[in-house]
Short mmCIF file of C-alpha atoms and ligand atoms in Angstrom, two decimals:
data_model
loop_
_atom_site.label_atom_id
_atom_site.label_comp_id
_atom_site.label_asym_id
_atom_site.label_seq_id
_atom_site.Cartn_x
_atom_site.Cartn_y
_atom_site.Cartn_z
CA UNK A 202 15.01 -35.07 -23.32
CA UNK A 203 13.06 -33.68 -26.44
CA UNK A 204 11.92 -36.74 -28.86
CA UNK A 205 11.29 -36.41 -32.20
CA UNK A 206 7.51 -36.83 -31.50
CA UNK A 207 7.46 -33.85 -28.98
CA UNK A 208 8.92 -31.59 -31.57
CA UNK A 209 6.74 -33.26 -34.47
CA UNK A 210 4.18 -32.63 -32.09
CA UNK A 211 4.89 -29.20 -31.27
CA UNK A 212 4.40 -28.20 -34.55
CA UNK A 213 1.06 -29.96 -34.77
CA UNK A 214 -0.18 -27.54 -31.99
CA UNK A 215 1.59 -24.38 -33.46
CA UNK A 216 -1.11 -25.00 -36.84
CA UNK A 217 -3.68 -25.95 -34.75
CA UNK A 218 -3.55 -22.27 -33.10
CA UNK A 219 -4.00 -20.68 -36.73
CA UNK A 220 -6.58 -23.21 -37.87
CA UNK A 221 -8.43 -22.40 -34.85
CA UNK A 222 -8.27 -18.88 -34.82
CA UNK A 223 -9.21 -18.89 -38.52
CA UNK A 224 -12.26 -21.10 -38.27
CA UNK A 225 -13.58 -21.54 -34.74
CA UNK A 226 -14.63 -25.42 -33.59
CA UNK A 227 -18.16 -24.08 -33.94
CA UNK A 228 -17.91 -23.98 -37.44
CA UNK A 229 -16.14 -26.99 -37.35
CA UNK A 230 -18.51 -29.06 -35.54
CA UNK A 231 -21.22 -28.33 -37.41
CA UNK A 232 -19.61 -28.99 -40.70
CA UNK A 233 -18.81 -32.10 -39.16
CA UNK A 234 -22.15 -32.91 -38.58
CA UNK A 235 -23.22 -32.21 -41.90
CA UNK A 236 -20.89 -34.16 -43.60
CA UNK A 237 -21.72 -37.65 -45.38
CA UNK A 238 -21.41 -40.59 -42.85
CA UNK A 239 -18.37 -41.93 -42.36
CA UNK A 240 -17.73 -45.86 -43.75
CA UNK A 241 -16.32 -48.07 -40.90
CA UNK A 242 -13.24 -50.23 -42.24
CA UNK A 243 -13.96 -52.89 -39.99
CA UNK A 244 -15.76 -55.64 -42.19
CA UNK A 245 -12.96 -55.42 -44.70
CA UNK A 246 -10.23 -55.72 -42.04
CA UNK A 247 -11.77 -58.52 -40.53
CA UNK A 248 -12.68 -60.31 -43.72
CA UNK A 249 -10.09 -63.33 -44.50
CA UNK A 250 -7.06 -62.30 -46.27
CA UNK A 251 -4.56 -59.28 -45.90
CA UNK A 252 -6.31 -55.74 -45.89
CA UNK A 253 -3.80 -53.10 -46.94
CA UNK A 254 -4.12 -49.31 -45.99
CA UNK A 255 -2.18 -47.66 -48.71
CA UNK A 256 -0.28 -44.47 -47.76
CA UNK A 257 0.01 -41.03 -49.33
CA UNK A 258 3.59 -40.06 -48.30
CA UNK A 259 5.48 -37.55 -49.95
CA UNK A 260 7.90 -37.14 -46.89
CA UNK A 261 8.90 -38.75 -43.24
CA UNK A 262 11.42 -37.31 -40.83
CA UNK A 263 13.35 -41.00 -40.92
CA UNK A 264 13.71 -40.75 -44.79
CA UNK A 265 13.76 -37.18 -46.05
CA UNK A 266 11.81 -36.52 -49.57
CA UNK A 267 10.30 -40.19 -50.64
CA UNK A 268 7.88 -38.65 -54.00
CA UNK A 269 7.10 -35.83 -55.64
CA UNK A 270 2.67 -36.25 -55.27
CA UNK A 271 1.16 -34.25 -57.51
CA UNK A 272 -2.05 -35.36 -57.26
CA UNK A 273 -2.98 -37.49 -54.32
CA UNK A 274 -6.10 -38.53 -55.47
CA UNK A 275 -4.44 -40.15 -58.65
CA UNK A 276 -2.29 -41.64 -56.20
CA UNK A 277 -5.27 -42.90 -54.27
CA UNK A 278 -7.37 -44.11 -56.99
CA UNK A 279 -4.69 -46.23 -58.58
CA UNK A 280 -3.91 -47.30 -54.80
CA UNK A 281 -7.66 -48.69 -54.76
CA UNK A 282 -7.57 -50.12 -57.82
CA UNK A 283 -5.47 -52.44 -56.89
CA UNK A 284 -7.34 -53.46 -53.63
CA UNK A 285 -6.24 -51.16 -51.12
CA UNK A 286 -8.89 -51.69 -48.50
CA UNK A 287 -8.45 -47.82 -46.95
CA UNK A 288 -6.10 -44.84 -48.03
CA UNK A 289 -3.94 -43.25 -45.50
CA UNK A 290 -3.65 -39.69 -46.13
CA UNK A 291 -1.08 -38.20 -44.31
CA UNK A 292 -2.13 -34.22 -43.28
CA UNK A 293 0.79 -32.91 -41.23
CA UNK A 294 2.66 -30.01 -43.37
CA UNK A 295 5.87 -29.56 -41.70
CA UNK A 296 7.46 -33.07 -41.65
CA UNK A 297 5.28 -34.95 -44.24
CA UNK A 298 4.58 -32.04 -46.50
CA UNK A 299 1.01 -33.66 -46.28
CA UNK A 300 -2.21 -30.93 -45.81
CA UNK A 301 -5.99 -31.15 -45.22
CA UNK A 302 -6.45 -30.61 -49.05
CA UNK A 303 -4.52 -33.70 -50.20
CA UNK A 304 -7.59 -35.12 -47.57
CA UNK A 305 -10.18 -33.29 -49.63
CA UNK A 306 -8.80 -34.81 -52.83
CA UNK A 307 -8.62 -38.48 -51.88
CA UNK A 308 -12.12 -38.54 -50.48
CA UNK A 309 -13.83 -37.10 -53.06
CA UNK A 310 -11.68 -39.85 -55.65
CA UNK A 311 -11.92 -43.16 -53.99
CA UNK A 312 -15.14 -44.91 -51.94
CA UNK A 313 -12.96 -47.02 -49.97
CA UNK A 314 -12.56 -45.48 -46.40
CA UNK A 315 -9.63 -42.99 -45.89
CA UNK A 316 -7.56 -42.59 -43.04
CA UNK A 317 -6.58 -39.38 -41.80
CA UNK A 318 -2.61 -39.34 -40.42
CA UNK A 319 -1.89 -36.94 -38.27
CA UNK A 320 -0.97 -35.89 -34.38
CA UNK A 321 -3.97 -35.73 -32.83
CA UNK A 322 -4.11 -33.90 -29.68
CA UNK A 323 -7.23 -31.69 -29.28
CA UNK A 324 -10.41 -32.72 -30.03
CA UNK A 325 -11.07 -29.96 -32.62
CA UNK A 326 -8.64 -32.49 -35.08
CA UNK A 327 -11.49 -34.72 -34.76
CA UNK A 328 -14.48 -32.10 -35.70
CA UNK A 329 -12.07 -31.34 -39.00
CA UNK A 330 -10.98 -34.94 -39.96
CA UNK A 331 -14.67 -35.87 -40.24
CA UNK A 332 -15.65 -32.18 -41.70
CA UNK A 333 -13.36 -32.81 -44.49
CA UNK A 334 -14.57 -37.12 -44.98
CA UNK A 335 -12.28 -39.22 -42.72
CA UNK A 336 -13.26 -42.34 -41.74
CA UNK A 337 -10.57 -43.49 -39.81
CA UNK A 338 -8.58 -41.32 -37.77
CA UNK A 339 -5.02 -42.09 -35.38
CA UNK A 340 -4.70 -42.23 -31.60
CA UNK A 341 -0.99 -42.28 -31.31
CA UNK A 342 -0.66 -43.77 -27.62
CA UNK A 343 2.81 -42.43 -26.91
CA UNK A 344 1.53 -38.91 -27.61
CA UNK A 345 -1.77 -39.57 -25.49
CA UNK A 346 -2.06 -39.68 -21.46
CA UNK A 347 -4.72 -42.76 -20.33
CA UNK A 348 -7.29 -39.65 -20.15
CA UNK A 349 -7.36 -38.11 -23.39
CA UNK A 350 -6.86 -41.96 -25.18
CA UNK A 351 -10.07 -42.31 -23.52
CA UNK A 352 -11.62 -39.49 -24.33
CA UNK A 353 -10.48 -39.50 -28.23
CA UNK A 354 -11.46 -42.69 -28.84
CA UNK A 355 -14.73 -42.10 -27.57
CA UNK A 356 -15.00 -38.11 -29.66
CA UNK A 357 -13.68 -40.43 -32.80
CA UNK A 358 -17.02 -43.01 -32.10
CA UNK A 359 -19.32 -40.49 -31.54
CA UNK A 360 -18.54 -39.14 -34.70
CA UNK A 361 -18.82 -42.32 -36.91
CA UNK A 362 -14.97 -42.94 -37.21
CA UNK A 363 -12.90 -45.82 -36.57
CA UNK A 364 -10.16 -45.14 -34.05
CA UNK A 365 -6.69 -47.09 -35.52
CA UNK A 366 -5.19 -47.14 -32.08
CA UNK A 367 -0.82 -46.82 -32.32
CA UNK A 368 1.22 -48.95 -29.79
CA UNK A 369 4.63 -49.78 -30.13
CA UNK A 370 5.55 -51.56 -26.52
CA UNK A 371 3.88 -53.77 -24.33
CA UNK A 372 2.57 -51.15 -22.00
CA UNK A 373 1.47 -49.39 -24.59
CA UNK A 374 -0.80 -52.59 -25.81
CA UNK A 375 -2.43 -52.66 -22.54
CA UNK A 376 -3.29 -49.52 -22.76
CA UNK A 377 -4.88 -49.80 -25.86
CA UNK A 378 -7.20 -52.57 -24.72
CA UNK A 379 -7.63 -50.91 -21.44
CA UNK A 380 -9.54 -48.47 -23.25
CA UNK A 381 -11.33 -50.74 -25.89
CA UNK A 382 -9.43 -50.17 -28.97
CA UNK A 383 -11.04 -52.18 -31.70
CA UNK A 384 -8.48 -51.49 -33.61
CA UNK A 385 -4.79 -51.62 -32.85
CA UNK A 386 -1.77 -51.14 -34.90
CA UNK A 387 1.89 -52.15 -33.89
CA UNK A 388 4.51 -49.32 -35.27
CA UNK A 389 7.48 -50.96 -36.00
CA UNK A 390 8.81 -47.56 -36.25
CA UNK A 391 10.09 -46.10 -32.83
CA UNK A 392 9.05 -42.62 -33.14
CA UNK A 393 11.65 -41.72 -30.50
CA UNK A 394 14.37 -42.92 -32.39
CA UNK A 395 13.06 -43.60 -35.67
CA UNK A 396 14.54 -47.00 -35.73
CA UNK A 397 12.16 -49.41 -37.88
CA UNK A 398 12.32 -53.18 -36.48
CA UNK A 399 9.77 -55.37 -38.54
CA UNK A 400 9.78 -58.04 -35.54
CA UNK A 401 8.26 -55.49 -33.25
CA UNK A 402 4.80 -56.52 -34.35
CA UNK A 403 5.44 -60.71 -34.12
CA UNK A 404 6.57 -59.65 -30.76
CA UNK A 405 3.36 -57.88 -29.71
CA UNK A 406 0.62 -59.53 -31.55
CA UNK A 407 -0.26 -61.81 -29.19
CA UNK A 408 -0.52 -59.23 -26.42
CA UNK A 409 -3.16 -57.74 -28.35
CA UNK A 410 -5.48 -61.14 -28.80
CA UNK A 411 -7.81 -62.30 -30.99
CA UNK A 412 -10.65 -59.70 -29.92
CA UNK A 413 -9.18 -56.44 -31.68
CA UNK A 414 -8.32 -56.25 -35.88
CA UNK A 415 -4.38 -56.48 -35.91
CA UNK A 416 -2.51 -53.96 -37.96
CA UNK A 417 1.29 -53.76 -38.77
CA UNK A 418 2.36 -50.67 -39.66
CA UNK A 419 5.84 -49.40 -41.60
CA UNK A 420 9.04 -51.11 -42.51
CA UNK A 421 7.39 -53.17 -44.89
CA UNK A 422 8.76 -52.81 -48.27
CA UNK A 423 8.20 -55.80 -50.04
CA UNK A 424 5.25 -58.40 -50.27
CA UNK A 425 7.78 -60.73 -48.49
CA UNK A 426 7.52 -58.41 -45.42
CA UNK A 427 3.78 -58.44 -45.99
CA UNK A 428 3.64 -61.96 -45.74
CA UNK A 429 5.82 -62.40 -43.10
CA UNK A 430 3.49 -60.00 -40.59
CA UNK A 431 0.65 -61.73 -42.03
CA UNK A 432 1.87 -64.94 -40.74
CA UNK A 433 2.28 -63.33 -37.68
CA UNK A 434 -1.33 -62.14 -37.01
CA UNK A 435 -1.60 -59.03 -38.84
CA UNK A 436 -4.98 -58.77 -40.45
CA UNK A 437 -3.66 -55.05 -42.03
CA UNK A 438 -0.79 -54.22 -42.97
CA UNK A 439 -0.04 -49.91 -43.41
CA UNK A 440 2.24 -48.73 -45.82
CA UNK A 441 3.79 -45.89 -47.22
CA UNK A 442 7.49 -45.83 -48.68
CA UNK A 443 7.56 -49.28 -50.60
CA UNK A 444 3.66 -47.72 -52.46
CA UNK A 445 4.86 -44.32 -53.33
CA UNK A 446 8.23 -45.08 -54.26
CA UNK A 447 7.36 -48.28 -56.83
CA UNK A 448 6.36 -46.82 -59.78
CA UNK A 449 3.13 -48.93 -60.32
CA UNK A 450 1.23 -48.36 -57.47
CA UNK A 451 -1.77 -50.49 -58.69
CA UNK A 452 0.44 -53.65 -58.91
CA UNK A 453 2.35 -52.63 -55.78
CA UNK A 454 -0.95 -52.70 -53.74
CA UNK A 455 -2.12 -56.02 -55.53
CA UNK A 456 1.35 -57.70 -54.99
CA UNK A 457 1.22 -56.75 -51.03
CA UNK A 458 -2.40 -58.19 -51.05
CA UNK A 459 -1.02 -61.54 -52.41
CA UNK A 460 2.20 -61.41 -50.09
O1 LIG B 100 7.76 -42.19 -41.43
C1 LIG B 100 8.39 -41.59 -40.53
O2 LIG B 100 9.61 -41.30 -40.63
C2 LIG B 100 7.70 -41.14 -39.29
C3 LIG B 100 8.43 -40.47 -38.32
C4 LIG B 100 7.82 -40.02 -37.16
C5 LIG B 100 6.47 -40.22 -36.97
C6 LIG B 100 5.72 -40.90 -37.93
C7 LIG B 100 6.32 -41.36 -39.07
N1 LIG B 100 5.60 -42.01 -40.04
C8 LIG B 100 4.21 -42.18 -40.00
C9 LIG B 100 3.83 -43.57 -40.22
O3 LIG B 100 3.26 -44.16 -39.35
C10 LIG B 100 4.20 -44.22 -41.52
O4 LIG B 100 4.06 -43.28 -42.53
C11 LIG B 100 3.38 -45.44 -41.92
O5 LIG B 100 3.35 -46.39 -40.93
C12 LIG B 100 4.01 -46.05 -43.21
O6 LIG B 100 5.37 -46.34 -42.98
P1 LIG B 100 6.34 -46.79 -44.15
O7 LIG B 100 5.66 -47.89 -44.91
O8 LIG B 100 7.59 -47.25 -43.48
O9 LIG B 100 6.54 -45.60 -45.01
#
């Protein structure tokens, strides 16, 4: 049975095809290579405290329109202002209403490092996430055979970027270290079904060890939810909906930090 991934998913591919008969990976690549380095996340995540990745969401397929974002890097610099420790930018167009401009935008605002949220499935994503300044970019293990996990998270090194590696079962977890994921988030969000259950990451945190930087991501829309997968192990926590929908997103950042 078709899953809301395969048909998110699906879509991803469809753009890729015009992106890529626009502007061929060689152009890509080497705009890739010319870009400025990427910053690695890692220090920050690992430094003591909670590290937040602040989201630029305008949209999700679980909750229909969430803001109207004019301008993401407003959003972005306010975000970092109040300590976000990256920026999670999301790119896909059809469900998230997100593109590779609102990418541009953020990087050229904020110094911190920015995540670009997407589907990735072909390596030419990767060429274009660092071509237009991503530092961090998503391996999605549901949407990923062992193979191309492999393979991406070794595309994403090569070019500078930090690999945020997506698990959501236990299977998934070892699969994640199997490869040497550095960097492994828990989805509370079943993107199957869509359901959000915040204990998902308590339950998988210790699968993961103390090796790899922890991160729980969505269904936490309040500092108390912050706090509460903090004291569970999460050294990040990645939000979206409880940021863009507060009204102060400097203080909403800041009061996640303090949990
Ligand atoms: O947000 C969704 O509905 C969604 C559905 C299907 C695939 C991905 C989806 N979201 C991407 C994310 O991972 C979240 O935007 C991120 O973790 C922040 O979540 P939240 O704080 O709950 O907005």
């Amino acid at each position: 049975m078709s899953t809301v991934l395969d048909s998110i998913i699906a879509g991803v591919r469809a753009d890729l095809a015009e992106r890529k008969a626009a502007k061929p990976m060689f152009f890509v690549e080497r705009e890739a290579v010319e870009a400025a380095a990427a910053i690695s996340p890692m220090e920050r995540f690992r430094a003591p405290g909670l590290a937040v990745i602040a989201e630029v969401k305008r949209r999700s397929p679980s909750k229909g329109d969430l803001a109207d974002i004019v301008d993401p890097a407003a959003l972005a610099g306010a975000y970092a202002e109040g300590g976000a420790a990256a920026i999670s930018v999301l790119t896909e167009r059809h469900r998230f209403n997100g593109t590779l401009a609102d990418l541009d935008a953020v990087r050229a605002r904020v110094d911190v490092p920015v995540l670009r949220k997407d589907f990735m499935v072909d390596e030419y994503q990767f060429f274009e996430a660092r071509a237009h300044g991503a530092d961090i970019v998503l391996l999605i293990v549901a949407a990923l055979d062992d193979s191309e996990l492999g393979r991406f998270l070794h595309l994403s090194k090569e070019l500078g970027m930090t690999a945020l590696v997506e698990t959501h079962t236990a299977e998934e977890v070892d699969r994640a270290l199997a490869v040497g994921a550095e960097l492994i988030g828990v989805n509370n969000r079943n993107l199957k079904t869509l359901d959000v259950d915040l204990a998902t990451f308590g339950l998988l945190a210790d699968r993961i060890g103390e090796d790899a930087v922890k991160v729980a991501e969505s269904g936490i829309l309040s500092p108390a939810d912050a706090a509460r997968v903090a004291s569970e192990g999460a050294d990040v926590v990645l939000v979206g909906e409880a940021l863009v929908k507060h009204g102060s997103p400097t203080e909403a950042v800041a009061e996640m930090i303090k949990g």
